[in-house]
XYZ file of C-alpha atoms in Angstrom:
389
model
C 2.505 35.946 -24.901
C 5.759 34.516 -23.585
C 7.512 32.177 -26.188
C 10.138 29.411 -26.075
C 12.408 28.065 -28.447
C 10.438 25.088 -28.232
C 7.294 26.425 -29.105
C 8.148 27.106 -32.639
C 8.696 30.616 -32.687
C 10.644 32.188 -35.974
C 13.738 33.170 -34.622
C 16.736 33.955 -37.064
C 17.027 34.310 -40.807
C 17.643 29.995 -41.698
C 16.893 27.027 -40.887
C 20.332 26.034 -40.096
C 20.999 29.580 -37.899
C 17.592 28.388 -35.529
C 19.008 24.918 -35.393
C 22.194 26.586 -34.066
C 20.164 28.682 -31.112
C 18.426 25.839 -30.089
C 21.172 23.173 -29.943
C 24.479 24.522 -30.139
C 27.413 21.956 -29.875
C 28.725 24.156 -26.647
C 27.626 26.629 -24.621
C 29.132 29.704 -23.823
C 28.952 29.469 -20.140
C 30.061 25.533 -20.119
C 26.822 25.214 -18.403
C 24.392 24.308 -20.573
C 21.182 24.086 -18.077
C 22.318 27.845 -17.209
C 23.055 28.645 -20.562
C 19.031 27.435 -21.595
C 17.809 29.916 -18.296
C 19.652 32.502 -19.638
C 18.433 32.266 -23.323
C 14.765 31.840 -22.010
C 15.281 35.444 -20.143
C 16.525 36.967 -23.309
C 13.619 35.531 -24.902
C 11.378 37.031 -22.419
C 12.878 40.198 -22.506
C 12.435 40.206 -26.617
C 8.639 39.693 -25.941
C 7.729 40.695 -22.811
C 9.401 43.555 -21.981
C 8.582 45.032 -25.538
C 5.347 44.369 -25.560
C 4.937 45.763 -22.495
C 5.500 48.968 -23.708
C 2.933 49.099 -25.890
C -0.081 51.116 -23.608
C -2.942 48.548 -24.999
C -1.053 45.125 -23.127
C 0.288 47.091 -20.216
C -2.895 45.126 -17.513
C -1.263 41.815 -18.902
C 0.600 39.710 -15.842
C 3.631 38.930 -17.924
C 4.055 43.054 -17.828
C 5.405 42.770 -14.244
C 9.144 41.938 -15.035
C 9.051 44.831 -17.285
C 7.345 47.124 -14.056
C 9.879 45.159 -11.862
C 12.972 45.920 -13.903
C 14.800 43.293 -16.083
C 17.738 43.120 -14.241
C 15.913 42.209 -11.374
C 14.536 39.380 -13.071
C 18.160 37.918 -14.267
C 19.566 38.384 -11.204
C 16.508 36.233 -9.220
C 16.769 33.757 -11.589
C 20.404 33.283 -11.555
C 20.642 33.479 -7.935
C 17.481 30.540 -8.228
C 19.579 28.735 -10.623
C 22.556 28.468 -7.984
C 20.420 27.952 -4.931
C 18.630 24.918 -6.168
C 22.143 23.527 -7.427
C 23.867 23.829 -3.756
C 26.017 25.862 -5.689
C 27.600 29.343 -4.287
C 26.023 32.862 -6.012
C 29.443 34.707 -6.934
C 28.669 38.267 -6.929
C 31.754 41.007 -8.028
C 30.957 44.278 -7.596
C 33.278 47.660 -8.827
C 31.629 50.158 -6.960
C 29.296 49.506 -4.197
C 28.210 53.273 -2.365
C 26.108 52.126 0.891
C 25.370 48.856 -0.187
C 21.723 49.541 -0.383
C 21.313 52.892 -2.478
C 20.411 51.812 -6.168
C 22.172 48.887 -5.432
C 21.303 46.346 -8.036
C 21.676 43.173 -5.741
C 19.749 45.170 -3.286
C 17.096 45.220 -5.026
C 16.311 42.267 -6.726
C 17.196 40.027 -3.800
C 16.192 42.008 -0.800
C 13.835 44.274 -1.438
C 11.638 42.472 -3.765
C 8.958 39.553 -2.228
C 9.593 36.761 -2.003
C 12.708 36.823 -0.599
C 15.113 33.415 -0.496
C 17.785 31.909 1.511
C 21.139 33.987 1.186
C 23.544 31.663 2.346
C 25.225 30.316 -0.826
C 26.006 34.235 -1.683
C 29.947 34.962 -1.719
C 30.809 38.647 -2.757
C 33.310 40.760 -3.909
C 32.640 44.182 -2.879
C 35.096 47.110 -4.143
C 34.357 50.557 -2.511
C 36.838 53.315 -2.474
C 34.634 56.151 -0.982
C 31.974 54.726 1.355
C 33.608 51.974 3.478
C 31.818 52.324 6.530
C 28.678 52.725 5.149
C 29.209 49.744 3.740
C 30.299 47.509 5.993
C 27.422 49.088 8.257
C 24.649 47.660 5.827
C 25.931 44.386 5.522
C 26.085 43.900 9.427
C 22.320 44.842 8.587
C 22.086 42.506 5.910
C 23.177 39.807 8.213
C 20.360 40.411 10.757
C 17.595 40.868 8.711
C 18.218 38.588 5.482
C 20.917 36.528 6.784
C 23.882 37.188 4.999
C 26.707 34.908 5.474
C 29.494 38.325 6.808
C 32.532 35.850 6.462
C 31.635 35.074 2.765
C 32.004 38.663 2.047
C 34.936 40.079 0.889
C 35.561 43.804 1.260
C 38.007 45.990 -0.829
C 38.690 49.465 0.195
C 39.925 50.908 -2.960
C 39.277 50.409 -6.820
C 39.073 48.820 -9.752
C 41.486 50.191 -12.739
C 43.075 49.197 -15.649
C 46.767 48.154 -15.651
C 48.454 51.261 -17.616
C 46.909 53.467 -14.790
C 48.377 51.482 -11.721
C 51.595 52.572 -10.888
C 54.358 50.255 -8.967
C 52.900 50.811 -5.494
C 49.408 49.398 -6.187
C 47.924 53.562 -6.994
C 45.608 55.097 -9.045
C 44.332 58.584 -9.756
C 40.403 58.720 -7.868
C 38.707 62.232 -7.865
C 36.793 62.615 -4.944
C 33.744 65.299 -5.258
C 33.878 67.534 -2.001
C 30.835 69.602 -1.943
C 30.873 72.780 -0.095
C 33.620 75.260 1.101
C 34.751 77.060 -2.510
C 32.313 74.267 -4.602
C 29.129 76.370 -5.570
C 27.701 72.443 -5.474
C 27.032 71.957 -1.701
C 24.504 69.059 -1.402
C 26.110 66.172 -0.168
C 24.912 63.622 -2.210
C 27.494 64.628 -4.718
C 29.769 62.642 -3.441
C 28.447 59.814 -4.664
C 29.593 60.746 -8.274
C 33.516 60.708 -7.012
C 35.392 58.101 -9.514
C 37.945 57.067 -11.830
C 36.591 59.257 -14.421
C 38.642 62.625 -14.869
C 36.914 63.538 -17.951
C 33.566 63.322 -16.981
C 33.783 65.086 -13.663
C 35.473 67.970 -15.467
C 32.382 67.851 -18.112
C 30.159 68.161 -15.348
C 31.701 70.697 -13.082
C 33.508 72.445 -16.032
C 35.101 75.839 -14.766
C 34.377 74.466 -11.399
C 36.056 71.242 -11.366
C 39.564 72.129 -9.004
C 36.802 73.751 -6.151
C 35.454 70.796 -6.136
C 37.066 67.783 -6.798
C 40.200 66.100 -5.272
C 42.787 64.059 -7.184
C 43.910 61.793 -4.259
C 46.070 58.754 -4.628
C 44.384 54.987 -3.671
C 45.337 51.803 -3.403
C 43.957 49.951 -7.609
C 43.709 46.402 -8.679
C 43.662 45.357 -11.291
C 40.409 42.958 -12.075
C 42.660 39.529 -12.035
C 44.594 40.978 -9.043
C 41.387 42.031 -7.271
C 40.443 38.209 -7.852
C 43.349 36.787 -6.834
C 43.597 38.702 -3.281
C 39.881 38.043 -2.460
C 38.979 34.363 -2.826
C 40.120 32.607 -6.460
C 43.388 30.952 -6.924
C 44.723 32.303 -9.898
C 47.982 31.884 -12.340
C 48.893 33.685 -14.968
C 49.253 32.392 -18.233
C 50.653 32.740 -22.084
C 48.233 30.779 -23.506
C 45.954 31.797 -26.249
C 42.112 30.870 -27.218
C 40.259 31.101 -30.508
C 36.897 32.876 -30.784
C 33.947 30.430 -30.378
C 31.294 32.199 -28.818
C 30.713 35.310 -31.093
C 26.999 34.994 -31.497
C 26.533 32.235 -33.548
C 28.041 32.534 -37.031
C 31.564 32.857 -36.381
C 32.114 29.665 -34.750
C 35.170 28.277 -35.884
C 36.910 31.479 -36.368
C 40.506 32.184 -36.153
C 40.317 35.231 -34.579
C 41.802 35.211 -31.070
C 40.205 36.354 -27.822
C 43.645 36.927 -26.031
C 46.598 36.850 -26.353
C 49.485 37.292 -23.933
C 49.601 37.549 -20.194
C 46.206 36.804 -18.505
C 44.858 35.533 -14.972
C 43.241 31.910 -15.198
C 42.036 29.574 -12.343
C 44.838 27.711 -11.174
C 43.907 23.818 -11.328
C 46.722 22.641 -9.347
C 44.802 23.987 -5.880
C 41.653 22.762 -4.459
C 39.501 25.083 -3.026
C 39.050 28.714 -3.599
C 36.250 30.518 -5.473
C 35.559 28.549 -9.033
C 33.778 31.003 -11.028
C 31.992 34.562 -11.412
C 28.117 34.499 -11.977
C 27.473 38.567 -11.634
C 30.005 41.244 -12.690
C 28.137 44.620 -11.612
C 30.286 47.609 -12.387
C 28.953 51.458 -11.481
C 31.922 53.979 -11.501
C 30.730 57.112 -12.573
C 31.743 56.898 -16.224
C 34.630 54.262 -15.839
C 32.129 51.490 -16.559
C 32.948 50.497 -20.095
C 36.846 50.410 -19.652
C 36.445 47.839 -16.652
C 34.038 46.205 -18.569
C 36.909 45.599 -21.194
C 39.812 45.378 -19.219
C 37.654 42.649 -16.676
C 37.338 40.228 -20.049
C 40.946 41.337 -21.745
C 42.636 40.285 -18.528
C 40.343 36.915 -17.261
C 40.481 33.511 -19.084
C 37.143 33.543 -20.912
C 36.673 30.120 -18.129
C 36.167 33.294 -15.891
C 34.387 35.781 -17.725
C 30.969 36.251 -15.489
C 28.091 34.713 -16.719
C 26.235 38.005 -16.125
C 27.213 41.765 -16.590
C 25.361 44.588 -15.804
C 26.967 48.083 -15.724
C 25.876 51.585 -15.682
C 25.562 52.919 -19.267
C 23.934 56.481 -18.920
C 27.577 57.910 -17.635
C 29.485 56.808 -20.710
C 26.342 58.141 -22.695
C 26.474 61.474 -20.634
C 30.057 61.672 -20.776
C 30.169 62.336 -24.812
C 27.016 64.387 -24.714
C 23.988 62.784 -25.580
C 21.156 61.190 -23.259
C 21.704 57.562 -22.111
C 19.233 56.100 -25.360
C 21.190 57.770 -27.581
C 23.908 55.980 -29.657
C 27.877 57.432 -29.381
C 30.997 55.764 -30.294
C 32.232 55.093 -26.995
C 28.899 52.911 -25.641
C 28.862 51.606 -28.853
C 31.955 49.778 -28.883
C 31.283 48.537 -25.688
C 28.410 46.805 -26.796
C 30.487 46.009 -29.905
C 32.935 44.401 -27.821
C 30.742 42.101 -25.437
C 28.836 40.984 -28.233
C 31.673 39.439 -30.168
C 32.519 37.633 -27.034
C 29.888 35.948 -26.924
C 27.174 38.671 -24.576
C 23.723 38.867 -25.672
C 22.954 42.994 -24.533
C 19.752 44.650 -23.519
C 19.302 48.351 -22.943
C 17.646 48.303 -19.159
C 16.713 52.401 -18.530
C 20.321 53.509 -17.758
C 21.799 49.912 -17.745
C 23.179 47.950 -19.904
C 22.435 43.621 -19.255
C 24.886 41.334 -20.793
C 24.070 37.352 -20.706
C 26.574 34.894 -21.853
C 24.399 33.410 -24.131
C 26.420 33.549 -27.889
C 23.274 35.601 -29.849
C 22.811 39.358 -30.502
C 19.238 40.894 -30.803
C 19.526 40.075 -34.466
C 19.611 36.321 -33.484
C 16.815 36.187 -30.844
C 13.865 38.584 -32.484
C 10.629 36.937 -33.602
C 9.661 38.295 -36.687
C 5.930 37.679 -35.648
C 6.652 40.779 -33.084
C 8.733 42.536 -35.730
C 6.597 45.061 -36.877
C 5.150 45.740 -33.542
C 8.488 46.487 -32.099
C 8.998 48.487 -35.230
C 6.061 51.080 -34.872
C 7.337 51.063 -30.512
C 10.912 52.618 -31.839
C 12.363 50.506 -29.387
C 16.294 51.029 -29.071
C 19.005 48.136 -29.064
C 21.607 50.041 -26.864
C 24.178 49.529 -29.790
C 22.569 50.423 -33.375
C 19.385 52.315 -32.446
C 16.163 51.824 -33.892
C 15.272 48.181 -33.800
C 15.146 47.945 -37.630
C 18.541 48.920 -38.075
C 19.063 45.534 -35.933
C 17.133 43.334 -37.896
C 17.398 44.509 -41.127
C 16.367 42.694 -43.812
């Protein structure tokens, strides 16, 4: 069931775009044995995980990364990739809770059979609300799956852009405190505190001053968060034309950047090198990190994967999390012109550094299949508004 670009599938609408998928000149990531895993799990997910949702192919054994969750797939496989290489797994998180709870790393690496060797895994982890519990897991983590602690860097505070820092290193955070005047006392509403003024008012509406707090923390932003926990970084002027926006606009003169942005500094040895997993969950906030973590990185530091919560944005501007809205959709808009390939995962969104869109990677053998499934490309909807013609 499972194809390959080397198998022959039809991929593409010419000969010369297929010839561009299957040996393109560079590679998004610079890696180009990475760049081949991470086309052959966008592959999979175009065929597997659709087809699995069809009731009649549901007993096949290919349908387990769709039962297992898709993300949990790219995120073994990556941290597979990295092991086998001696290489370190770079993990940045915005937005951690417990560590544990719907944690994404959590689950794929942890709780999932079998499990492998953790010692090559260096995090970021940003938390602004749940400190202690977090720090309290990973002690956990490093008895039971033997996480390296000194390899993990904690930041008490958040993630913001730069507008909304102000001279001391402070941002606005609204911190949900259930109980006393809030008619919302269950304390797991907590958890929904963020950077997200907007939403929290859409959700508590006439409620929102009984029961959230506008309190003052310390903000990076994403280069600064990088440059305090473990890369050497130096800002630069420089500019960089567009190469990676799926595959036909190679060549373009459009510009990724331009202006003052955070780059590895190559005059120091040492130091963290690159970013292989961006996960961002901030009640809302998600997109505009998303953005402002690419806008202010040279693209030599752009992660290779990105997986952020979408159903908040989604929520945020009224409609459920499959449901298409401006906001989400230039998100997606904006990943895939640099260079993201995106997949919808239940209230996810997956972004691989591969160069393609959906439009690039669907086999027209499956097209009609896919078709009658209404399956959703978390950008333009129904999958035949994605292929089109």
């Amino acid at each position: 069931m499972i194809n390959s670009f080397s198998s022959g599938s039809t991929i593409g609408s010419t000969s010369s775009s297929k010839e561009a998928l299957k040996n393109p000149t560079k590679v998004p990531c610079g890696d180009r044995e990475l760049h081949n895993v991470m086309v052959n799990l966008a592959e999979q997910f175009e065929t597997t995980y659709i087809n699995c949702m069809d009731p009649n192919l549901t007993d096949e054994p290919e349908c387990e990364l769709s039962n297992l969750k898709p993300y949990r797939a790219v995120i073994r496989r990556l941290h597979k990739y990295t092991r086998d290489r001696n290489q370190k797994f770079v993990t940045v998180q915005y937005g951690c809770l417990d560590g544990k709870s719907n944690d994404p790393i959590y689950g794929a690496l942890m709780k999932l059979e079998p499990r492998f060797d953790l010692k090559n895994w260096e995090g970021i982890l940003v938390e602004p609300a749940f400190m202690d519990k977090l720090k309290k897991t990973y002690d956990m983590f490093s008895d039971t799956y033997g996480v390296d602690l000194e390899q993990m860097h904690y930041a008490e505070g958040a993630i913001n852009t730069p507008e909304n820092i102000d001279s001391q290193g402070k941002c606005h955070f609204y911190k949900v405190v259930p109980g006393g005047e809030c008619p919302q006392k269950k304390e797991w509403m907590t958890q929904i505190s963020g950077l997200s003024e907007k939403g929290l008012k859409g959700f508590f509406k006439k409620n929102f001053e009984k029961c959230v707090q506008d309190i003052q923390m310390r903000c990076w932003t994403p280069g600064q968060l990088l440059a305090e926990h473990g890369f050497n970084m130096v800002r630069s002027t420089a500019t960089a034309p567009l190469s990676f926006n799926k595959v036909l606009t190679a060549g373009s003169e459009e510009k990724l950047y331009s202006g003052d942005v955070h780059c590895l500094d190559k005059t120091k040895q040492g130091g963290l090198q690159k970013m292989d997993l961006l996960v961002v969950d901030v009640e809302g906030y998600d997109g505009e990190l998303v953005m402002a973590t690419l806008n202010e990185l040279c693209p030599e530091l752009w992660p290779h994967v990105i997986l952020y919560e979408d159903k908040v944005v989604r929520y945020n501007s009224g409609v459920k999390h499959h449901k298409s809205t401006i906001e989400a959709d230039n998100i997606i808009e904006f990943l895939e012109n640099r260079g993201y390939y995106c997949m919808l995962n239940g209230e996810d969104v997956v972004a691989m550094r591969i160069g393609y869109s959906v439009k690039d990677l669907v086999h027209t053998s499956e097209f009609e299949l896919q078709k009658s499934l209404k399956w959703f490309h978390p950008r333009r909807g129904p999958l035949e508004d994605a292929v089109g013609a």
